[in-house]
Amino acid sequence: MSRKRYLVTGGAGFVGSHVVAALLERNADVVVLDNLSIGHRAAVLPGAELVVGDLADPSAVDALVGAGPWDAVFHFAALSLVGESVRLPFKYLLENGVNGIRLIDACVRHAVPRFVLSSTANLFGTPDRMPIDEEVRIDPASPYGESKFMIERALHWANEIHGLRSACLRYFNAAGADPQGRLGEDHNPETHLIPLAIDAVLGRRPALAIFGSDYATPDGTCIRDYVHVNDLADAHIRVLDQLDRRSVRYNVGTGQGYSVRDITEAVGRIAGRPVPYVMGQPRMGDAAILIAGAEALRADTGWIPQFTDLDEVVATAYRWREAHPGGYGDK
Ligand code: UFG
């Protein structure tokens, strides 16, 4: 079998870097396109080639996509702060939506056969049922979610009209870190619960603010579906086989929900001392419960999350963060 060759936009970011690691493990040639505005040079493992470039530069994108052949393009590069997107909608619609559509156009022109999109559960604004499967009505909760939906729609027509097969993977809460300790989660600013709870217990930040305690959940705090980033990476690789036959879209999560308090308790168990926290106000736009119905992904691809124990997920994140007080050290 000939060696596979993949282009990964945003491969220096959190989920992208873990997918690059999984592709390298499968002995593929990997080229990463990243402008390093959010991603980190050190998150691109040796073995992958990093091209520092911007999706906003159509001629650079065209040249790189044209330098194929590529077996697939994986598209992670995106702004991903839901709160920021509510303040600056056009930043998200343009930088994520329009740049993503331009990338798809380049893939069509250069006859790329497969496209895998990093999409989001934010597509399902206020879901009418739980768990959230692929049939739940799409009504993006924010301009961030809308920008991903724009790309999903462009992929629909790229498939219908040009035969570009695509997989849209709607992630729930990506969590954890490379169990080998090479990669981790390093956002600036950090807004995600698990890294913030870890920093609070390590004394690197003030007490964690828990955003609301009056939700209609057993302990009053929001429930989310935390899927380990290695399991997410595995889903990206498994869907490639599907793309030999058809385009697909899958919700990706474990089907198991944990509350904010469950998370702080898990971080406390790993650290050996409780996470300092204060009860804060609810965050605008937060749904009480978001849990994935990922049966379709399991049935079609045989995907089974390997990280089923919350403490194990948190422990991988904790180990990397404890060992990297300044993250990758470049921001
Ligand atoms: N939370 C706190 N305190 C904090 C940070 C978060 O209580 O300091 C709570 C949030 O209110 C939420 C939960 O912890 O209930 C998880 O929050 P995150 O910010 O870690 O993740 P979100 O569920 O808000 O968002 C994630 C991704 C988004 C994606 C969304 C899809 O970060 O990109 O899942 O559902 F769109």
CSV table of C-alpha atoms and ligand atoms in Angstrom, one decimal:
chain,number,residue,atom,x,y,z
A,1,MET,CA,0.0,0.0,0.0
A,2,SER,CA,1.4,3.4,-0.9
A,3,ARG,CA,2.1,5.9,1.8
A,4,LYS,CA,-0.8,8.3,2.5
A,5,ARG,CA,-0.3,12.0,2.3
A,6,TYR,CA,-2.4,14.4,4.3
A,7,LEU,CA,-2.8,18.2,4.6
A,8,VAL,CA,-3.9,19.3,8.1
A,9,THR,CA,-4.9,23.0,8.6
A,10,GLY,CA,-4.7,24.0,12.2
A,11,GLY,CA,-2.5,21.0,12.9
A,12,ALA,CA,-0.6,23.1,15.6
A,13,GLY,CA,-3.7,23.5,17.7
A,14,PHE,CA,-5.1,21.3,20.4
A,15,VAL,CA,-7.2,18.7,18.5
A,16,GLY,CA,-5.3,19.1,15.3
A,17,SER,CA,-2.0,18.3,16.9
A,18,HIS,CA,-3.4,15.1,18.4
A,19,VAL,CA,-4.8,14.1,14.9
A,20,VAL,CA,-1.3,14.7,13.4
A,21,ALA,CA,0.2,12.5,16.0
A,22,ALA,CA,-2.3,9.7,15.1
A,23,LEU,CA,-1.6,10.1,11.4
A,24,LEU,CA,2.2,9.9,12.0
A,25,GLU,CA,1.6,6.7,14.0
A,26,ARG,CA,0.0,5.3,10.9
A,27,ASN,CA,3.1,6.1,9.0
A,28,ALA,CA,1.5,8.9,6.8
A,29,ASP,CA,3.2,11.9,5.3
A,30,VAL,CA,1.7,15.0,7.0
A,31,VAL,CA,1.9,18.6,6.1
A,32,VAL,CA,0.5,21.1,8.6
A,33,LEU,CA,-0.8,24.6,7.6
A,34,ASP,CA,-1.0,26.9,10.6
A,35,ASN,CA,-0.6,30.6,11.1
A,36,LEU,CA,0.5,30.0,14.7
A,37,SER,CA,-1.9,32.6,16.0
A,38,ILE,CA,-3.5,30.1,18.3
A,39,GLY,CA,-1.4,27.0,17.5
A,40,HIS,CA,2.1,26.3,18.7
A,41,ARG,CA,5.2,25.3,16.7
A,42,ALA,CA,6.2,22.8,19.4
A,43,ALA,CA,2.8,21.1,19.1
A,44,VAL,CA,3.7,19.8,15.6
A,45,LEU,CA,5.6,16.6,16.3
A,46,PRO,CA,8.8,15.8,14.5
A,47,GLY,CA,7.9,13.9,11.4
A,48,ALA,CA,5.3,16.3,10.2
A,49,GLU,CA,6.2,19.3,8.0
A,50,LEU,CA,4.9,22.7,9.2
A,51,VAL,CA,4.0,25.4,6.7
A,52,VAL,CA,3.4,28.7,8.4
A,53,GLY,CA,0.7,30.3,6.4
A,54,ASP,CA,-2.7,31.8,6.6
A,55,LEU,CA,-6.0,30.6,5.2
A,56,ALA,CA,-6.9,34.3,4.6
A,57,ASP,CA,-4.2,34.2,1.8
A,58,PRO,CA,-6.0,32.6,-1.1
A,59,SER,CA,-2.9,32.3,-3.4
A,60,ALA,CA,-0.8,30.6,-0.6
A,61,VAL,CA,-3.7,28.2,0.1
A,62,ASP,CA,-4.1,27.5,-3.6
A,63,ALA,CA,-0.4,26.8,-4.0
A,64,LEU,CA,-0.3,24.4,-1.1
A,65,VAL,CA,-3.5,22.6,-2.0
A,66,GLY,CA,-2.3,22.4,-5.6
A,67,ALA,CA,1.0,20.8,-4.3
A,68,GLY,CA,-0.8,17.5,-3.8
A,69,PRO,CA,-1.9,14.9,-4.4
A,70,TRP,CA,-3.5,14.6,-1.0
A,71,ASP,CA,-5.4,11.6,0.2
A,72,ALA,CA,-7.4,14.0,2.4
A,73,VAL,CA,-7.5,17.5,3.8
A,74,PHE,CA,-8.3,17.8,7.5
A,75,HIS,CA,-9.5,21.3,8.5
A,76,PHE,CA,-9.1,22.4,12.1
A,77,ALA,CA,-7.8,26.0,11.7
A,78,ALA,CA,-10.5,28.2,13.3
A,79,LEU,CA,-11.2,30.7,15.9
A,80,SER,CA,-13.1,28.9,18.6
A,81,LEU,CA,-14.2,31.2,21.4
A,82,VAL,CA,-17.9,31.0,21.6
A,83,GLY,CA,-18.1,34.1,23.8
A,84,GLU,CA,-15.9,36.2,21.6
A,85,SER,CA,-18.0,35.2,18.6
A,86,VAL,CA,-21.1,36.7,20.2
A,87,ARG,CA,-19.3,40.0,20.5
A,88,LEU,CA,-17.6,39.9,17.1
A,89,PRO,CA,-19.8,37.8,14.8
A,90,PHE,CA,-18.3,38.9,11.6
A,91,LYS,CA,-14.8,38.1,12.7
A,92,TYR,CA,-16.0,34.5,13.0
A,93,LEU,CA,-18.2,34.4,9.9
A,94,LEU,CA,-15.4,35.8,7.8
A,95,GLU,CA,-12.3,34.1,9.3
A,96,ASN,CA,-13.9,30.7,9.9
A,97,GLY,CA,-16.8,30.7,7.4
A,98,VAL,CA,-15.4,32.5,4.4
A,99,ASN,CA,-11.8,31.2,4.7
A,100,GLY,CA,-13.2,27.7,5.2
A,101,ILE,CA,-15.3,27.9,2.1
A,102,ARG,CA,-12.3,29.2,0.1
A,103,LEU,CA,-10.3,26.2,1.2
A,104,ILE,CA,-13.0,23.9,0.0
A,105,ASP,CA,-13.1,25.7,-3.3
A,106,ALA,CA,-9.3,25.1,-3.6
A,107,CYS,CA,-9.8,21.4,-2.8
A,108,VAL,CA,-12.5,21.1,-5.5
A,109,ARG,CA,-10.3,22.8,-8.1
A,110,HIS,CA,-7.3,20.6,-7.3
A,111,ALA,CA,-9.5,17.4,-7.1
A,112,VAL,CA,-8.8,16.6,-3.4
A,113,PRO,CA,-10.9,13.4,-2.9
A,114,ARG,CA,-11.7,13.6,0.9
A,115,PHE,CA,-12.2,16.4,3.4
A,116,VAL,CA,-12.6,16.1,7.2
A,117,LEU,CA,-14.1,19.0,9.1
A,118,SER,CA,-13.6,19.8,12.7
A,119,SER,CA,-17.2,20.9,13.5
A,120,THR,CA,-19.0,21.5,16.8
A,121,ALA,CA,-21.9,20.6,19.0
A,122,ASN,CA,-22.5,24.3,19.2
A,123,LEU,CA,-24.6,23.7,16.0
A,124,PHE,CA,-27.4,22.4,18.2
A,125,GLY,CA,-28.3,25.6,20.1
A,126,THR,CA,-31.1,24.6,22.4
A,127,PRO,CA,-31.6,20.9,21.6
A,128,ASP,CA,-35.2,19.6,21.8
A,129,ARG,CA,-33.9,16.2,23.1
A,130,MET,CA,-31.0,14.5,24.8
A,131,PRO,CA,-28.7,12.8,23.9
A,132,ILE,CA,-28.1,14.8,20.8
A,133,ASP,CA,-27.9,12.7,17.7
A,134,GLU,CA,-27.5,13.8,14.1
A,135,GLU,CA,-31.3,14.2,13.6
A,136,VAL,CA,-31.6,17.0,16.2
A,137,ARG,CA,-32.5,20.3,14.6
A,138,ILE,CA,-29.6,22.5,13.7
A,139,ASP,CA,-29.9,26.0,15.1
A,140,PRO,CA,-26.4,27.4,15.9
A,141,ALA,CA,-26.1,28.8,19.4
A,142,SER,CA,-23.5,31.4,18.4
A,143,PRO,CA,-21.8,32.9,15.4
A,144,TYR,CA,-19.0,30.4,16.1
A,145,GLY,CA,-21.4,27.5,15.5
A,146,GLU,CA,-22.9,29.3,12.5
A,147,SER,CA,-19.5,29.7,11.0
A,148,LYS,CA,-18.9,25.9,11.2
A,149,PHE,CA,-22.4,25.4,9.7
A,150,MET,CA,-21.5,27.6,6.8
A,151,ILE,CA,-18.6,25.3,6.1
A,152,GLU,CA,-20.8,22.2,6.5
A,153,ARG,CA,-23.2,23.6,3.9
A,154,ALA,CA,-20.4,24.4,1.5
A,155,LEU,CA,-19.2,20.8,1.9
A,156,HIS,CA,-22.8,19.6,1.1
A,157,TRP,CA,-22.7,21.3,-2.3
A,158,ALA,CA,-19.0,20.4,-2.9
A,159,ASN,CA,-20.2,16.8,-2.6
A,160,GLU,CA,-23.4,17.1,-4.6
A,161,ILE,CA,-21.9,19.0,-7.5
A,162,HIS,CA,-18.2,18.1,-7.5
A,163,GLY,CA,-18.1,14.8,-5.7
A,164,LEU,CA,-15.8,16.0,-2.9
A,165,ARG,CA,-16.6,13.5,-0.1
A,166,SER,CA,-16.5,14.9,3.4
A,167,ALA,CA,-17.0,14.0,7.1
A,168,CYS,CA,-18.3,16.7,9.5
A,169,LEU,CA,-17.4,15.8,13.0
A,170,ARG,CA,-19.4,17.7,15.6
A,171,TYR,CA,-17.3,17.5,18.8
A,172,PHE,CA,-18.7,17.8,22.2
A,173,ASN,CA,-16.1,18.8,24.9
A,174,ALA,CA,-12.6,17.8,23.7
A,175,ALA,CA,-10.6,17.0,26.8
A,176,GLY,CA,-7.4,15.4,28.1
A,177,ALA,CA,-4.0,15.2,26.5
A,178,ASP,CA,-1.6,12.9,24.7
A,179,PRO,CA,-1.1,10.0,27.2
A,180,GLN,CA,2.6,10.0,26.2
A,181,GLY,CA,2.9,13.6,27.5
A,182,ARG,CA,4.1,15.1,24.2
A,183,LEU,CA,1.1,17.3,23.6
A,184,GLY,CA,-1.5,19.2,25.6
A,185,GLU,CA,-4.1,21.9,25.7
A,186,ASP,CA,-2.6,25.5,25.7
A,187,HIS,CA,-5.1,28.2,24.8
A,188,ASN,CA,-4.4,31.9,25.3
A,189,PRO,CA,-6.7,33.0,26.9
A,190,GLU,CA,-7.8,29.7,28.4
A,191,THR,CA,-11.5,29.5,28.8
A,192,HIS,CA,-12.1,25.7,29.2
A,193,LEU,CA,-13.1,24.2,32.4
A,194,ILE,CA,-10.6,21.4,32.9
A,195,PRO,CA,-7.4,23.4,32.3
A,196,LEU,CA,-8.8,26.2,34.5
A,197,ALA,CA,-9.6,23.8,37.3
A,198,ILE,CA,-6.1,22.3,37.1
A,199,ASP,CA,-4.5,25.7,37.2
A,200,ALA,CA,-6.7,26.6,40.2
A,201,VAL,CA,-5.7,23.5,42.1
A,202,LEU,CA,-2.0,24.1,41.2
A,203,GLY,CA,-2.3,27.6,42.7
A,204,ARG,CA,-1.5,29.2,39.3
A,205,ARG,CA,-4.8,31.1,39.2
A,206,PRO,CA,-7.3,32.3,41.7
A,207,ALA,CA,-10.2,30.1,42.6
A,208,LEU,CA,-12.2,28.7,39.8
A,209,ALA,CA,-15.5,30.5,39.2
A,210,ILE,CA,-18.3,27.9,38.6
A,211,PHE,CA,-20.7,29.5,36.1
A,212,GLY,CA,-24.1,28.9,37.7
A,213,SER,CA,-25.5,26.5,40.3
A,214,ASP,CA,-29.2,26.7,39.6
A,215,TYR,CA,-29.5,24.7,36.4
A,216,ALA,CA,-32.0,21.9,36.2
A,217,THR,CA,-29.4,19.2,36.9
A,218,PRO,CA,-28.9,17.0,40.0
A,219,ASP,CA,-26.2,19.3,41.5
A,220,GLY,CA,-27.3,22.5,39.8
A,221,THR,CA,-24.2,22.8,37.6
A,222,CYS,CA,-24.0,22.3,33.8
A,223,ILE,CA,-23.5,18.8,32.4
A,224,ARG,CA,-21.2,18.2,29.4
A,225,ASP,CA,-19.8,15.2,27.5
A,226,TYR,CA,-16.0,15.2,27.8
A,227,VAL,CA,-14.4,13.1,25.1
A,228,HIS,CA,-10.7,12.4,25.3
A,229,VAL,CA,-8.7,14.1,22.5
A,230,ASN,CA,-7.1,10.7,21.5
A,231,ASP,CA,-10.5,9.2,21.0
A,232,LEU,CA,-11.5,12.2,19.0
A,233,ALA,CA,-8.4,11.7,16.9
A,234,ASP,CA,-9.3,8.1,16.4
A,235,ALA,CA,-12.7,9.1,15.1
A,236,HIS,CA,-11.0,11.3,12.4
A,237,ILE,CA,-9.1,8.4,11.1
A,238,ARG,CA,-11.9,5.9,11.2
A,239,VAL,CA,-14.2,8.1,9.1
A,240,LEU,CA,-11.7,8.1,6.2
A,241,ASP,CA,-12.9,4.6,5.2
A,242,GLN,CA,-16.5,5.9,5.0
A,243,LEU,CA,-15.4,8.5,2.6
A,244,ASP,CA,-14.6,5.9,0.0
A,245,ARG,CA,-18.4,5.5,-0.4
A,246,ARG,CA,-20.2,8.6,0.8
A,247,SER,CA,-20.1,11.8,2.8
A,248,VAL,CA,-21.0,11.6,6.5
A,249,ARG,CA,-21.6,13.7,9.5
A,250,TYR,CA,-21.3,12.5,13.0
A,251,ASN,CA,-21.7,13.8,16.6
A,252,VAL,CA,-18.7,12.8,18.6
A,253,GLY,CA,-18.9,12.2,22.3
A,254,THR,CA,-19.0,9.5,24.9
A,255,GLY,CA,-22.7,9.6,25.6
A,256,GLN,CA,-21.8,10.1,29.3
A,257,GLY,CA,-22.4,13.5,31.0
A,258,TYR,CA,-20.5,15.1,33.9
A,259,SER,CA,-21.4,18.2,35.8
A,260,VAL,CA,-18.9,21.0,36.6
A,261,ARG,CA,-18.8,19.7,40.1
A,262,ASP,CA,-18.0,16.2,38.9
A,263,ILE,CA,-15.0,17.8,37.0
A,264,THR,CA,-13.7,19.8,40.0
A,265,GLU,CA,-14.0,16.7,42.2
A,266,ALA,CA,-12.1,14.6,39.6
A,267,VAL,CA,-9.3,17.2,39.4
A,268,GLY,CA,-9.2,17.3,43.2
A,269,ARG,CA,-8.8,13.5,43.3
A,270,ILE,CA,-5.9,13.6,40.8
A,271,ALA,CA,-4.2,16.5,42.5
A,272,GLY,CA,-4.7,15.1,46.0
A,273,ARG,CA,-6.3,18.3,47.3
A,274,PRO,CA,-9.6,20.1,46.5
A,275,VAL,CA,-10.0,22.6,43.7
A,276,PRO,CA,-10.6,26.0,45.2
A,277,TYR,CA,-13.8,27.4,43.7
A,278,VAL,CA,-16.4,30.2,44.0
A,279,MET,CA,-20.0,30.1,42.8
A,280,GLY,CA,-20.3,32.7,40.0
A,281,GLN,CA,-23.1,33.8,37.7
A,282,PRO,CA,-24.3,31.7,34.8
A,283,ARG,CA,-22.4,32.3,31.5
A,284,MET,CA,-24.6,33.6,28.7
A,285,GLY,CA,-25.6,31.0,26.2
A,286,ASP,CA,-24.7,27.9,28.3
A,287,ALA,CA,-27.2,25.1,27.9
A,288,ALA,CA,-27.8,23.0,31.1
A,289,ILE,CA,-27.0,19.7,29.5
A,290,LEU,CA,-25.2,18.7,26.3
A,291,ILE,CA,-24.6,15.0,25.8
A,292,ALA,CA,-23.8,13.3,22.5
A,293,GLY,CA,-25.7,10.6,20.9
A,294,ALA,CA,-22.8,9.0,19.0
A,295,GLU,CA,-24.4,5.7,18.0
A,296,ALA,CA,-24.1,6.4,14.3
A,297,LEU,CA,-20.3,6.9,14.5
A,298,ARG,CA,-20.0,3.7,16.6
A,299,ALA,CA,-22.2,1.6,14.3
A,300,ASP,CA,-20.7,2.8,11.0
A,301,THR,CA,-17.0,2.9,12.0
A,302,GLY,CA,-16.6,0.7,15.0
A,303,TRP,CA,-15.4,3.7,17.0
A,304,ILE,CA,-15.3,2.9,20.8
A,305,PRO,CA,-13.9,5.6,23.1
A,306,GLN,CA,-11.0,4.1,25.0
A,307,PHE,CA,-11.1,6.7,27.8
A,308,THR,CA,-14.2,5.9,29.7
A,309,ASP,CA,-13.0,6.8,33.1
A,310,LEU,CA,-13.3,10.6,33.9
A,311,ASP,CA,-10.3,10.4,36.2
A,312,GLU,CA,-8.1,9.0,33.5
A,313,VAL,CA,-9.2,11.8,31.1
A,314,VAL,CA,-8.4,14.4,33.7
A,315,ALA,CA,-5.1,12.7,34.7
A,316,THR,CA,-3.7,13.0,31.1
A,317,ALA,CA,-4.6,16.8,31.1
A,318,TYR,CA,-3.2,17.2,34.6
A,319,ARG,CA,0.2,15.6,33.9
A,320,TRP,CA,0.8,17.7,30.8
A,321,ARG,CA,-0.3,21.0,32.5
A,322,GLU,CA,1.7,20.3,35.7
A,323,ALA,CA,4.8,19.6,33.6
A,324,HIS,CA,4.3,22.7,31.4
A,325,PRO,CA,3.6,25.7,33.6
A,326,GLY,CA,3.9,28.1,30.6
A,327,GLY,CA,2.2,25.7,28.2
A,328,TYR,CA,4.3,25.4,25.0
A,329,GLY,CA,6.1,28.5,26.2
A,330,ASP,CA,5.7,30.5,22.9
A,331,LYS,CA,2.9,32.9,23.8
B,1,UFG,N1,-17.3,26.5,33.2
B,1,UFG,C1,-17.2,27.0,34.5
B,1,UFG,N2,-16.2,27.8,34.8
B,1,UFG,C2,-15.2,28.2,34.0
B,1,UFG,C3,-15.2,27.6,32.7
B,1,UFG,C4,-16.3,26.8,32.3
B,1,UFG,O1,-18.1,26.8,35.3
B,1,UFG,O2,-14.3,28.9,34.3
B,1,UFG,C5,-18.4,25.6,32.9
B,1,UFG,C6,-19.2,26.1,31.7
B,1,UFG,O3,-20.2,27.0,32.1
B,1,UFG,C7,-19.7,24.8,31.1
B,1,UFG,C8,-18.6,23.8,31.4
B,1,UFG,O4,-17.8,24.4,32.4
B,1,UFG,O5,-20.9,24.4,31.7
B,1,UFG,C9,-17.7,23.5,30.2
B,1,UFG,O6,-17.2,24.8,29.7
B,1,UFG,P1,-16.1,24.9,28.6
B,1,UFG,O7,-15.9,26.3,28.4
B,1,UFG,O8,-14.9,24.0,29.0
B,1,UFG,O9,-16.8,24.2,27.3
B,1,UFG,P2,-18.2,24.5,26.6
B,1,UFG,O10,-19.1,23.4,26.9
B,1,UFG,O11,-18.6,25.9,26.9
B,1,UFG,O12,-17.7,24.6,25.0
B,1,UFG,C10,-17.2,23.5,24.4
B,1,UFG,C11,-16.2,24.0,23.4
B,1,UFG,C12,-16.8,24.8,22.3
B,1,UFG,C13,-17.9,24.0,21.7
B,1,UFG,C14,-18.8,23.5,22.7
B,1,UFG,C15,-19.8,22.5,22.0
B,1,UFG,O13,-15.2,24.8,24.0
B,1,UFG,O14,-15.9,25.2,21.3
B,1,UFG,O15,-18.1,22.7,23.7
B,1,UFG,O16,-20.8,22.2,22.9
B,1,UFG,F1,-18.6,24.8,20.8
